[in-house]
XYZ file of C-alpha atoms in Angstrom:
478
model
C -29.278 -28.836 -11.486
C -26.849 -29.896 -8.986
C -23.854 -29.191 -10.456
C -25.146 -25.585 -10.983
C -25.775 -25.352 -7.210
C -22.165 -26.603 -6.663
C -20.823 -23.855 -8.815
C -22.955 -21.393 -6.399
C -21.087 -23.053 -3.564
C -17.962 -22.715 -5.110
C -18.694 -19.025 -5.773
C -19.898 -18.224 -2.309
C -16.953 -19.621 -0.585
C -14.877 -16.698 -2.198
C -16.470 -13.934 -0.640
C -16.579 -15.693 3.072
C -13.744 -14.516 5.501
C -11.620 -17.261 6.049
C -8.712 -17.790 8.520
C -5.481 -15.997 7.638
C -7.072 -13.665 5.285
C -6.421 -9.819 5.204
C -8.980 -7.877 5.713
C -10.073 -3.932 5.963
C -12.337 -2.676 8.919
C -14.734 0.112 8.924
C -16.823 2.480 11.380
C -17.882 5.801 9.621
C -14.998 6.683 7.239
C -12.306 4.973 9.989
C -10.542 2.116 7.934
C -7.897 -0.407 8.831
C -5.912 -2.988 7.426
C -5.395 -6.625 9.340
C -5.237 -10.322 9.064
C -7.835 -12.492 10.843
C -5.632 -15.087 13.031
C -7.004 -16.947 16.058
C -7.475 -15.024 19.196
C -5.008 -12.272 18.535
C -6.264 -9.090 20.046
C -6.561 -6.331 16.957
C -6.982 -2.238 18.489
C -9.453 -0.306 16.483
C -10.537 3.173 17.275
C -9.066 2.609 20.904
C -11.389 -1.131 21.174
C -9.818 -4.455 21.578
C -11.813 -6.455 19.122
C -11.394 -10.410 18.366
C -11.680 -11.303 15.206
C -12.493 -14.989 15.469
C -16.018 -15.147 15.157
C -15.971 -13.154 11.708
C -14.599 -16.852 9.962
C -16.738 -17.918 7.777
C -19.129 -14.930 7.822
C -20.012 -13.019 4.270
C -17.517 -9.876 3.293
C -19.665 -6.931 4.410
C -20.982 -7.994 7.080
C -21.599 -5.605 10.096
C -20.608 -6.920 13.181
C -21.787 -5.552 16.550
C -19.088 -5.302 19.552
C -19.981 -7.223 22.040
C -18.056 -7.099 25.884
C -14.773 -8.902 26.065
C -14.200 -7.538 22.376
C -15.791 -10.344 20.513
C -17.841 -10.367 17.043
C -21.167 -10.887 16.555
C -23.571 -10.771 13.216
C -25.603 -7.017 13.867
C -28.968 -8.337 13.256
C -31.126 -5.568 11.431
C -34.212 -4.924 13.865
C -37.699 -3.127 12.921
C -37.813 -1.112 15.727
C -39.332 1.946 16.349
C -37.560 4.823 14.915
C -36.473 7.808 17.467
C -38.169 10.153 15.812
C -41.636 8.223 15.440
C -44.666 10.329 17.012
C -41.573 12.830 17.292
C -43.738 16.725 15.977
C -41.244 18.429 14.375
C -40.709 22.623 14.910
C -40.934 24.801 12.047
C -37.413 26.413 12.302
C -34.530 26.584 14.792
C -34.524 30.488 16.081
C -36.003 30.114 19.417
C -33.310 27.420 20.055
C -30.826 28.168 22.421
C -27.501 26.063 22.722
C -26.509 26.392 26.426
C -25.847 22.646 27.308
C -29.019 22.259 29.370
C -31.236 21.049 27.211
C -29.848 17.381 27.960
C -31.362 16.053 30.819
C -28.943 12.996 31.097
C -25.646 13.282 32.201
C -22.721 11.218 31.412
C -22.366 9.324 34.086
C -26.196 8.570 33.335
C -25.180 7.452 30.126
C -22.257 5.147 31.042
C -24.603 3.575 33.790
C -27.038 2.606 30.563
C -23.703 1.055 28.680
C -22.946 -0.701 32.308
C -26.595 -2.271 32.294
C -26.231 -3.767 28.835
C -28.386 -1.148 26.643
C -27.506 -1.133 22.856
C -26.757 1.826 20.950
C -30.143 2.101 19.393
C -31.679 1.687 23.559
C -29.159 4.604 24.611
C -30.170 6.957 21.488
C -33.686 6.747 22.174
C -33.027 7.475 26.040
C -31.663 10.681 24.826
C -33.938 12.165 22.683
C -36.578 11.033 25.112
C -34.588 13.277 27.721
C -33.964 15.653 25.078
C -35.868 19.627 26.122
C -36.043 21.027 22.689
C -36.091 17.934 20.451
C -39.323 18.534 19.539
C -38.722 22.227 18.713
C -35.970 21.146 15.955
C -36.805 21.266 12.550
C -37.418 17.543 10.544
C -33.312 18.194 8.904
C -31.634 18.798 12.612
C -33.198 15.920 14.041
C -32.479 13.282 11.323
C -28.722 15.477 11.707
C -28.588 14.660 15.766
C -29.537 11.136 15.941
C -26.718 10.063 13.161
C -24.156 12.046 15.209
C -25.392 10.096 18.401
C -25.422 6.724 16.160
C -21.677 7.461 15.054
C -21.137 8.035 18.840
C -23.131 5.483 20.747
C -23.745 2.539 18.365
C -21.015 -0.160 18.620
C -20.643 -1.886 15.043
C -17.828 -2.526 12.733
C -18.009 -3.574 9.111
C -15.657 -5.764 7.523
C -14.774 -5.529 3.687
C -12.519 -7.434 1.317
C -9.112 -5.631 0.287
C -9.680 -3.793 -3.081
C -7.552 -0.875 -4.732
C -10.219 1.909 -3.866
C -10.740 0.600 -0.238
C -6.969 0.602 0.384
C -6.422 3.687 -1.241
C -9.141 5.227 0.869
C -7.640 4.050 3.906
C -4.061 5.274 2.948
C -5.316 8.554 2.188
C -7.484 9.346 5.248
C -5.144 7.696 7.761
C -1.494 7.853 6.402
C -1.297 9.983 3.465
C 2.689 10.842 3.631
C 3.349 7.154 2.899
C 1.840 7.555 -0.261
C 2.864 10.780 -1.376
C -0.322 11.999 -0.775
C -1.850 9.925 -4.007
C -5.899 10.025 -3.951
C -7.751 7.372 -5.317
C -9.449 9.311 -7.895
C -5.860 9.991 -9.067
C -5.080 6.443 -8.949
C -7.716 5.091 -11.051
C -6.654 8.080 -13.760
C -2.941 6.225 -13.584
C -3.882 2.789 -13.849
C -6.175 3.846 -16.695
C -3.809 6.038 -18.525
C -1.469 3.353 -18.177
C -3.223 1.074 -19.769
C -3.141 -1.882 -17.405
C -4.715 -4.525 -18.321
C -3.826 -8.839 -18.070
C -1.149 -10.199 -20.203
C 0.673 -7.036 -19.931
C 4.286 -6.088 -19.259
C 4.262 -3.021 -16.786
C 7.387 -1.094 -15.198
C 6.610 0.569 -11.882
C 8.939 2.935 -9.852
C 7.039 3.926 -6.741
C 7.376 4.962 -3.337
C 3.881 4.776 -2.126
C 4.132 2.029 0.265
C 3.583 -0.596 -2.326
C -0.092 0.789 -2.726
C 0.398 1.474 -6.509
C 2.078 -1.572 -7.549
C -0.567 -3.436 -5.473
C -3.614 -1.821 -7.587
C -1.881 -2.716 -10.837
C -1.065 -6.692 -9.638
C -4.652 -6.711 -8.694
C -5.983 -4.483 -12.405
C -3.697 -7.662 -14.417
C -5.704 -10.517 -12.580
C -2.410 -12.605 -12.479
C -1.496 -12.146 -15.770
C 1.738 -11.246 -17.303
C 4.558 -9.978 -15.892
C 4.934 -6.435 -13.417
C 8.907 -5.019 -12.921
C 9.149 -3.194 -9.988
C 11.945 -0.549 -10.132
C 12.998 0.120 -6.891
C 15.809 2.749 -4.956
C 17.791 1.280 -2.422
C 19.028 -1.975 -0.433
C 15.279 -3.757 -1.294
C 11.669 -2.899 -2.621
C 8.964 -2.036 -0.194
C 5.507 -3.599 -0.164
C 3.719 -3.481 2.573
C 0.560 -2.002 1.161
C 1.066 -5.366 -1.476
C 0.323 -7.700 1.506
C -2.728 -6.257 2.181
C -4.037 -7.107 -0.398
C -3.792 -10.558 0.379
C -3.422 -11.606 -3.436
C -3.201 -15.618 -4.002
C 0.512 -17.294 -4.306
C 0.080 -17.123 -7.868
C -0.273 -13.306 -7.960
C 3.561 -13.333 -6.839
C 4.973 -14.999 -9.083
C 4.647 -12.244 -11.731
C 5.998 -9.759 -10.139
C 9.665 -9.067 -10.833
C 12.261 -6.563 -9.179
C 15.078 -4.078 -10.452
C 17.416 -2.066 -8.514
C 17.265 1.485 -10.313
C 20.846 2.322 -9.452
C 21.657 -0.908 -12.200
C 19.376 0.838 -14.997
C 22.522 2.401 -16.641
C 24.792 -0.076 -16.544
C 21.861 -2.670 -18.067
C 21.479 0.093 -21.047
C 25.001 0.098 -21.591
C 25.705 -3.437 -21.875
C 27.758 -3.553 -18.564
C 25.692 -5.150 -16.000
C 27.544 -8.195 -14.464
C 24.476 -10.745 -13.088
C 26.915 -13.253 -11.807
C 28.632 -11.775 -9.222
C 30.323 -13.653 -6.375
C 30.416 -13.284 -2.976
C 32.485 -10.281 -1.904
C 33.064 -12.071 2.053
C 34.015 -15.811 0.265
C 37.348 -14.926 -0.459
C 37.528 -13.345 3.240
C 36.557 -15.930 5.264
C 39.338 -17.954 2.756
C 41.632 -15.945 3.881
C 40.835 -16.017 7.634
C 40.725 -19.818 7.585
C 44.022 -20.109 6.122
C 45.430 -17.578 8.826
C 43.796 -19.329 11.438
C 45.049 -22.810 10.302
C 49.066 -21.177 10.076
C 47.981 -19.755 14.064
C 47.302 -23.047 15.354
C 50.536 -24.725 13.641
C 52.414 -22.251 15.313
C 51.185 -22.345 18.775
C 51.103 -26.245 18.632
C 55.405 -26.602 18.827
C 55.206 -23.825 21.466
C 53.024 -25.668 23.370
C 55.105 -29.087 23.449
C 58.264 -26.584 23.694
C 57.007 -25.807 27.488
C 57.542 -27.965 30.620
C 55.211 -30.600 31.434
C 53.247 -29.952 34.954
C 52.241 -32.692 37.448
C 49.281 -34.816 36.310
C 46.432 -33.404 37.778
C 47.020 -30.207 36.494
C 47.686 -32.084 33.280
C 44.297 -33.784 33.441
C 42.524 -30.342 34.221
C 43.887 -28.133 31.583
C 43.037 -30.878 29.256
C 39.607 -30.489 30.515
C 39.290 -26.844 30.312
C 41.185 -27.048 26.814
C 38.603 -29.496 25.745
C 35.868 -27.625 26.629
C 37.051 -24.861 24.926
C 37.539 -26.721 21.664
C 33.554 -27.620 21.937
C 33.091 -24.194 22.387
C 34.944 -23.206 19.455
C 33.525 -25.911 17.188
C 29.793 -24.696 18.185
C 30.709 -20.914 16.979
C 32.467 -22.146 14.040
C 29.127 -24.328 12.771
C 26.903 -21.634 13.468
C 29.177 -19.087 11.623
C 29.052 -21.455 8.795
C 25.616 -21.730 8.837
C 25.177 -18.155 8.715
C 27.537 -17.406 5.845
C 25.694 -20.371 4.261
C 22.655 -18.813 4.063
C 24.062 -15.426 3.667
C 25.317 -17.051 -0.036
C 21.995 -18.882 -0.755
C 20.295 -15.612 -0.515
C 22.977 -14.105 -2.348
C 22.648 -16.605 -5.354
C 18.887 -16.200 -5.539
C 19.040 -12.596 -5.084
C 21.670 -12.749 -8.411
C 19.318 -14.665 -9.931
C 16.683 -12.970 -9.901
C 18.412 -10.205 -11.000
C 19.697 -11.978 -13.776
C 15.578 -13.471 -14.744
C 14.327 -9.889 -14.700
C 17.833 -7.856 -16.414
C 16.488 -11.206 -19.600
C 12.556 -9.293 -19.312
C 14.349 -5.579 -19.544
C 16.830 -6.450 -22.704
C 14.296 -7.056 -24.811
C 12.877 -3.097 -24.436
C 9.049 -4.454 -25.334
C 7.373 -3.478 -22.123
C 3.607 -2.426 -22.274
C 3.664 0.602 -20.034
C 5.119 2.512 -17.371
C 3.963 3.743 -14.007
C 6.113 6.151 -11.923
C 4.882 7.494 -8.507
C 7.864 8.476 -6.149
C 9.085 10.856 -4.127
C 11.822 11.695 -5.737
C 12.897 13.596 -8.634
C 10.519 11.831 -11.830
C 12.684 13.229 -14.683
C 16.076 11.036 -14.849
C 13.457 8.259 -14.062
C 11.471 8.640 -16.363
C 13.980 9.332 -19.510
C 16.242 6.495 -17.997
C 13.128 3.738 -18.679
C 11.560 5.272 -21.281
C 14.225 3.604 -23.155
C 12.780 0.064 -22.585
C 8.879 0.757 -23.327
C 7.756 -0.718 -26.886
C 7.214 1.977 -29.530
C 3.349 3.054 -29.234
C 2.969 2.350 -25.611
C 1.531 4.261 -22.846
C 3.545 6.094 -19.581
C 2.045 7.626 -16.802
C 3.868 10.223 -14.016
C 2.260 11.002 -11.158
C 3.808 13.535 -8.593
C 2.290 15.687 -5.959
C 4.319 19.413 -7.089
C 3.833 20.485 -10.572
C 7.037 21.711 -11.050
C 8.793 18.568 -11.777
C 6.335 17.640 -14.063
C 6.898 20.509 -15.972
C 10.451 20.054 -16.439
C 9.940 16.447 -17.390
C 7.302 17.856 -20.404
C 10.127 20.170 -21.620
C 12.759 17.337 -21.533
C 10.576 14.737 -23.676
C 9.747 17.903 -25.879
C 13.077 18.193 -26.667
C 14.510 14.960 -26.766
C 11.621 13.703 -28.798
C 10.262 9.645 -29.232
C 6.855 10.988 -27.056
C 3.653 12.367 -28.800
C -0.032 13.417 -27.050
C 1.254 14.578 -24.163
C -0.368 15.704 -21.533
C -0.195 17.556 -17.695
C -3.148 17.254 -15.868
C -4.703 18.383 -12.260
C -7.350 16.116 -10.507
C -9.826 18.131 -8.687
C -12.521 15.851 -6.488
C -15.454 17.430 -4.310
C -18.001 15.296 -2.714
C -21.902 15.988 -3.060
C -24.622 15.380 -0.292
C -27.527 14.516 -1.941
C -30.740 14.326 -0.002
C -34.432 15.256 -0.614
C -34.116 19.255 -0.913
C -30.949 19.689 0.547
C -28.518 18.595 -1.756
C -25.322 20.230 -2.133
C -21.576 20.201 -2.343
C -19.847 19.084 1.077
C -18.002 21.945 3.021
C -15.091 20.434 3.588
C -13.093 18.567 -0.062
C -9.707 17.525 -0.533
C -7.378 20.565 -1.123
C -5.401 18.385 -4.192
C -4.821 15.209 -5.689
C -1.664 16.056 -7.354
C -0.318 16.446 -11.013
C -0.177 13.798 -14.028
C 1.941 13.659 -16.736
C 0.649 11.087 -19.643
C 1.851 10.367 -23.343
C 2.396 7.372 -25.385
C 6.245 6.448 -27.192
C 6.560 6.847 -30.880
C 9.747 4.974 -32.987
C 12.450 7.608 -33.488
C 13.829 7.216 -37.025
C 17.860 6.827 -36.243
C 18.943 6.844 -39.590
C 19.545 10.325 -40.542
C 21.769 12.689 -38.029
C 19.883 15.196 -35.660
C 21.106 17.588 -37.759
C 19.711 17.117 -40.864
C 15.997 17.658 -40.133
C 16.916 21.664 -38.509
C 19.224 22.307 -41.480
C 16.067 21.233 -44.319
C 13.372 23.314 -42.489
C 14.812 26.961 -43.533
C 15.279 25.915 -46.788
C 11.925 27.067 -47.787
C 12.156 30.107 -46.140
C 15.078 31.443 -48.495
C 13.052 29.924 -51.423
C 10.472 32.316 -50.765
C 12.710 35.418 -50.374
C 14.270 34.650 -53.160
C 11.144 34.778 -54.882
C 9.577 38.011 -53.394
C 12.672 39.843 -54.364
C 13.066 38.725 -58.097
C-alpha cells in the first residue's frame, strides 16, 4: 500500500509548477507564454504580476491578483449569487440605454478597488445600484454580470504548455508568425502525417517553431525529427515554450535546405575547414616579417639620453601588454569561433548519415514560402508508402504542387482540403452558432509515396497505351 501511495506522489509532482518551468497564463481567451523565475516582474494584460507564489501549486490553478502583483490560490466561496431574490422582467422593450441607469460612477468604483473590495463585492455593488436590473429579462442579466466579472474580477489561471494551448495563443495573439495556422488545422497535419513515437519525421516550417514543437511533443521523445530549415540557423522559439525535458532535444536534428541538392547529388562536403584559418595564417606571418623589419630600424637610430631611454621603454612596454591582451582575446575568440564551427560540421555531417538512407516516416511542410520545390526536393528521401502533409494559407500553391506530383508521379490518394471551424454556444434554449468565427484556416495538401518502377524508360508505358486503340479500329473496319 505504500509503495502505491509513492507512485501517487511521484505522479502528482508532475503536474505542480516548479521553478524554471514554462508556463501559459490565462484571463478570458488572453493567453501568454513565460517561465516562472524568482521575483522577476512578468506584464500581463497591462498588470505586473509575480509569479513566485505559483511554485509548487497544481497546473490549473486560478490565482487571484493580489496588490503589489503577487499570487494567491482564488479560493471558491458560496456566496450569494447577484442575481439571488433578483425578479426578472419579461422582455427588454421598455428598456432604454441612455447611460443613466448606473447609479455609480467611476470614480465610485475605483474608491471600492481603493478600499480593498473583491471583484465579486464590486459586481454586486453594481447591480444593487443598477435602475433597470430588475426589468431585464433572466438571459441579459446572467449576460451583464459575466461582462462585469471579465471586467472587475482580478484572477489569472495558469496551465501547462500543450500543442492546442500554444497554438491557441499563437493564433489569437500573433497569428503572422505562424502563417496564420489554426489549431484545428494543426491537429489535421500532425494526424495526416502520421506522427507518432519511434518515427522519423522531416519538417520545413516557418511558424515560429510552433509546428515542429507539436510534433516533438506528438513522438513523446522517441525517434528522431529533421528540421529543414532556410537560412543562417533554424528558429524555435515557440519549441522553448514548450519546456520539453533535456531528453526531448536530443532527437531533434537540423538541415540547411539550401544543402538538399547537393546531398541528392552526392556532392555535399561535411568536413569543411575554416574559411578565416588560413587568414589569420597569413596575417601572423605578415605580422612576424613587420616586426623583423622594424627591429634593425630601430637599433639603426641614435640612442637618446637615459631617461628618455628608461621612459620609452616604459611606454613601449606597456604597449606590448597591451598588445599581448588583444592578441589572447582574439585568440580566444577565433577559438571558439572554430569549436562552434566543428560542431556545427558535425552535426551536419550526423544528420546528412539520417538523410542518405531516404527511409524517413513522413513529412511536414508549413512555410511561407513557395511549398512546391520543397516539397518535390524531399519527397525524394521519404520511404515508399509513407505519409506527407502541406499546409499553406493560399490555395494556389497548393494547386500547382497537386499538378506537379500528378505529373511526375511516385504519389497516390491525394488530396486538397479546406478547414472550416465555427464555434457553438450552447446553453439551455439559446443555443446557437457564435456571430463572430474564424474567416479561414488555410489549405492542405495530403498523399502518401508509392515505389516508382525505374526499370523500363518513361516512354514505354505512353507508347503501349494506344496500342489497343488501333486494335480496335482495325477491327471495326475489317
Amino acid at each position: 500500500m505504500s509503495f502505491v501511495m509513492a507512485d501517487n506522489g511521484d505522479d502528482d509532482n508532475q503536474y505542480r509548477i516548479k521553478e524554471g518551468d514554462y508556463v501559459v497564463l490565462k484571463r478570458g481567451e488572453i493567453f501568454k507564454a513565460v517561465q516562472i523565475q524568482p521575483r522577476k516582474k512578468v506584464i500581463f494584460e497591462k498588470q505586473w504580476i509575480f509569479l513566485d507564489n505559483a511554485v509548487g501549486q497544481l497546473y490549473s490553478t486560478t490565482f487571484e491578483i493580489l496588490s503589489g502583483g503577487n499570487l494567491k490560490p482564488h479560493e471558491l466561496k458560496d456566496t450569494a449569487s447577484p442575481l439571488d431574490a433578483v425578479e426578472a422582467g419579461t422582455d427588454n422593450r421598455n428598456i432604454v440605454d441612455d447611460g443613466k441607469s448606473q447609479k455609480l460612477t467611476r470614480d465610485d468604483i475605483e474608491a471600492l478597488k481603493e478600499k480593498g473590495l473583491k471583484g465579486q463585492d464590486i459586481i454586486k455593488k453594481l447591480v444593487d445600484n443598477h435602475a433597470t436590473f430588475g426589468d431585464k429579462t433572466e438571459y441579459s442579466q446572467v449576460k451583464y454580470i459575466k461582462k462585469k466579472k471579465k471586467k472587475y474580477e482580478n484572477t489569472v489561471m495558469i496551465l501547462k504548455p500543450s500543442c492546442r494551448i500554444l497554438a491557441m495563443m499563437y493564433h489569437g495573439r500573433e497569428p503572422g508568425k505562424i502563417c496564420h495556422l489554426r489549431y484545428d488545422t494543426l491537429a489535421q497535419m500532425l494526424t495526416l502525417a502520421n506522427i507518432h513515437a519511434g518515427s522519423k519525421v522531416l519538417v520545413f516550417e516557418t511558424c515560429a517553431g510552433l509546428v515542429l514543437g507539436s510534433i516533438m511533443e506528438r513522438m513523446g521523445g522517441y525517434g528522431s525529427v529533421i528540421q529543414m530549415y532556410p537560412g543562417g540557423g533554424p528558429v524555435r522559439a515557440g519549441v522553448e515554450n514548450f519546456g520539453f525535458p533535456a531528453h526531448f532535444h536530443d532527437t531533434l536534428h537540423e538541415f540547411p535546405i539550401c544543402h538538399v541538392n547537393a546531398l541528392l547529388a552526392g556532392t555535399l562536403d561535411t568536413s569543411a575547414k575554416d574559411p578565416t584559418a588560413e587568414n589569420t595564417h597569413e596575417k601572423q606571418l605578415n605580422l612576424a616579417a613587420e616586426k623583423k623589419q622594424n627591429q634593425p630600424e630601430a637599433e639603426e637610430q641614435g640612442t637618446p639620453e637615459e631617461e628618455s631611454m628608461v621612459t620609452n621603454t616604459g611606454d613601449d612596454a606597456g604597449q606590448d601588454v597591451e598588445k599581448t591582451e588583444k592578441d589572447k582575446l582574439k585568440e580566444a575568440k577565433a577559438q571558439v569561433k572554430k569549436l562552434r564551427l566543428e560542431e556545427k560540421q558535425r552535426k551536419l555531417a550526423a544528420t546528412a548519415a539520417l538523410l542518405k538512407g531516404r527511409n524517413a516516416d513522413g513529412l511536414v511542410i508549413a512555410s511561407r514560402f513557395h511549398p512546391c520545390p520543397v516539397l518535390l526536393g524531399l519527397l525524394k528521401f521519404l520511404s515508399p508508402s509513407r505519409p506527407f502533409v502541406v499546409y499553406s494559407q493560399y490555395i494556389e500553391p497548393l494547386i500547382e504542387c497537386f499538378k506537379k506530383l500528378k505529373e511526375c508521379g511516385g504519389t497516390v490518394n491525394l488530396r486538397l482540403t479546406d478547414t472550416w471551424l465555427r464555434h457553438y454556444q450552447v446553453l439551455p434554449d439559446r443555443t446557437h452558432p457564435l456571430l463572430l468565427m474564424s474567416g479561414g484556416g488555410g489549405y492542405l495538401l495530403s498523399g502518401t509515396t508509392v515505389a516508382t518502377d525505374h526499370s523500363k524508360p518513361a516512354g514505354s508505358k505512353q507508347a503501349e497505351e494506344p496500342a489497343p486503340k488501333r486494335q480496335k479500329l482495325e477491327d471495326t473496319e475489317g
